[in-house]
Coordinates of C-alpha atoms in Angstrom, one line a residue:
X314 CA -21.1 -4.1 2.7
X315 CA -21.5 -1.2 5.5
X316 CA -20.4 -3.0 8.7
X317 CA -16.7 -3.4 6.5
X318 CA -16.9 0.8 7.4
X319 CA -17.6 0.5 11.3
X320 CA -13.9 -2.0 11.8
X321 CA -12.3 1.2 11.3
X322 CA -11.9 3.6 13.7
X323 CA -14.3 6.6 14.5
X324 CA -11.3 9.4 13.3
X325 CA -10.1 7.1 10.3
X326 CA -14.1 7.6 9.2
X327 CA -15.1 11.0 10.2
X328 CA -11.0 11.8 8.2
X329 CA -12.3 9.7 5.2
X330 CA -16.1 11.4 5.7
X331 CA -14.4 15.0 5.1
X332 CA -12.0 14.4 2.7
X333 CA -14.0 12.6 0.4
X334 CA -17.7 13.2 0.8
X335 CA -19.9 9.6 -0.2
X336 CA -18.0 6.4 0.6
X337 CA -19.1 3.3 -0.4
X338 CA -18.3 -0.2 0.4
X339 CA -17.4 -2.0 -3.0
X340 CA -15.1 -5.4 -1.7
X341 CA -13.4 -6.2 1.5
X342 CA -9.8 -6.9 -0.1
X343 CA -8.5 -7.5 4.1
X344 CA -6.2 -10.4 4.4
X345 CA -7.4 -11.1 8.3
X346 CA -4.1 -11.8 8.6
X347 CA -3.3 -8.4 10.7
X348 CA -5.2 -6.1 12.2
X349 CA -5.5 -4.0 8.8
X350 CA -8.6 -3.3 7.0
X351 CA -8.3 -2.5 3.4
X352 CA -11.4 -2.0 1.3
X353 CA -11.5 -1.1 -2.2
X354 CA -14.3 1.6 -2.5
X355 CA -16.3 4.6 -4.5
X356 CA -16.4 7.9 -3.8
X357 CA -17.5 10.9 -5.5
X358 CA -13.4 11.2 -6.6
X359 CA -13.8 8.1 -8.1
X360 CA -12.7 4.1 -6.8
X361 CA -10.1 3.9 -4.2
X362 CA -8.2 1.4 -1.6
X363 CA -8.9 2.7 1.8
X364 CA -6.4 1.1 4.4
X365 CA -6.6 1.6 7.8
X366 CA -4.4 0.0 10.8
X367 CA -5.4 0.1 14.7
X368 CA -2.8 0.8 17.7
X369 CA -0.8 -2.2 17.8
X370 CA -0.1 -2.0 13.1
X371 CA 3.7 -0.8 12.9
X372 CA 3.2 -0.5 9.1
X373 CA 0.6 2.2 7.4
X374 CA 3.4 4.7 8.1
X375 CA 6.2 3.1 6.2
X376 CA 3.5 1.7 3.2
X377 CA 2.7 5.8 3.3
X378 CA 6.8 6.9 3.8
X379 CA 6.9 4.7 0.9
X380 CA 5.1 6.3 -1.3
X381 CA 5.9 9.8 -0.3
X382 CA 9.1 8.2 -1.5
X383 CA 10.0 5.7 -3.6
X384 CA 6.9 4.7 -5.1
X385 CA 6.7 7.5 -8.4
X386 CA 8.7 5.2 -11.5
X387 CA 6.1 2.4 -10.3
X388 CA 3.2 5.1 -10.7
X389 CA 4.4 6.0 -13.8
X390 CA 4.1 3.1 -15.2
X391 CA 1.3 2.8 -14.4
X392 CA 2.4 -0.5 -11.6
X393 CA 1.4 0.7 -8.2
X394 CA -1.5 3.5 -7.2
X395 CA -1.0 6.7 -6.5
X396 CA -1.4 7.6 -2.4
X397 CA -4.0 10.4 -2.5
X398 CA -4.6 10.9 0.8
X399 CA -2.8 9.8 4.2
X400 CA -3.0 11.0 7.8
X401 CA -0.1 9.3 9.9
X402 CA -1.2 9.9 13.3
X403 CA -4.6 7.6 12.8
X404 CA -3.2 5.7 10.2
X405 CA -4.6 5.9 7.2
X406 CA -3.8 5.1 3.8
X407 CA -5.5 6.0 0.8
X408 CA -4.6 5.4 -3.0
X409 CA -6.0 5.4 -6.6
X410 CA -7.6 2.0 -7.5
X411 CA -5.3 0.3 -9.1
X412 CA -6.9 -3.3 -10.9
X413 CA -6.0 -6.8 -10.5
X414 CA -5.4 -9.3 -9.1
X415 CA -2.9 -11.8 -6.4
X416 CA -1.7 -14.4 -8.1
X417 CA -0.9 -17.0 -5.4
X418 CA -3.5 -20.0 -6.5
X419 CA -3.4 -19.5 -10.1
X420 CA -1.8 -20.6 -13.1
X421 CA -0.3 -17.5 -13.8
X422 CA 1.7 -18.5 -10.4
X423 CA 3.7 -20.6 -12.5
X424 CA 4.2 -18.1 -15.8
X425 CA 7.7 -16.9 -15.8
X426 CA 6.7 -14.0 -17.5
X427 CA 5.2 -12.2 -14.2
X428 CA 8.7 -13.6 -12.2
X429 CA 10.4 -11.6 -14.9
X430 CA 8.1 -8.5 -14.7
X431 CA 8.0 -8.6 -10.8
X432 CA 12.1 -8.8 -11.2
X433 CA 11.6 -5.9 -13.4
X434 CA 10.2 -3.2 -10.9
X435 CA 12.6 -4.5 -8.1
X436 CA 15.5 -3.2 -10.6
X437 CA 14.1 -0.2 -11.7
X438 CA 13.2 1.1 -7.5
X439 CA 17.1 -0.6 -6.5
X440 CA 18.2 2.2 -9.2
X441 CA 16.4 5.4 -7.1
X442 CA 19.3 5.4 -5.1
X443 CA 22.3 3.2 -3.7
X444 CA 23.1 4.2 0.3
X445 CA 26.4 2.5 1.8
X446 CA 25.8 0.9 5.3
X447 CA 29.6 1.8 6.3
X448 CA 30.1 -0.9 8.9
X449 CA 27.6 -3.5 7.6
X450 CA 30.8 -6.1 6.3
X451 CA 32.4 -5.4 10.3
X452 CA 29.3 -7.1 11.3
X453 CA 29.7 -10.0 9.6
X454 CA 31.3 -12.8 11.7
X455 CA 31.5 -15.8 9.2

């Protein structure tokens, strides 16, 4: 799947090669809904996921911030991948590969336990910090 790497910008490919050396695409996990390319790759550092945005992308920076600030409790429990490399300027984030699959369209999408797990993870996430928006109530017009 060498052509999958061609969807990355030259700068993104350069940074990846500089940081990880050998990069072999295992699978293309992109959804095709946005301009973001998501690749499962094999490197000398092991199996990783490369997420690369293009010029109009506004989400990679937020994802990098989330990894820097919020995902640690999930990473410790093996419920989120650890970020191993990021470059905001080139819209590039690389994480460890965390095995799993989407539940959409599978029997698991009807399993209550899946949603209980997701709820527990969200509760853990929201316990990290509490922020009161003083102007929030004043903005309501109902």
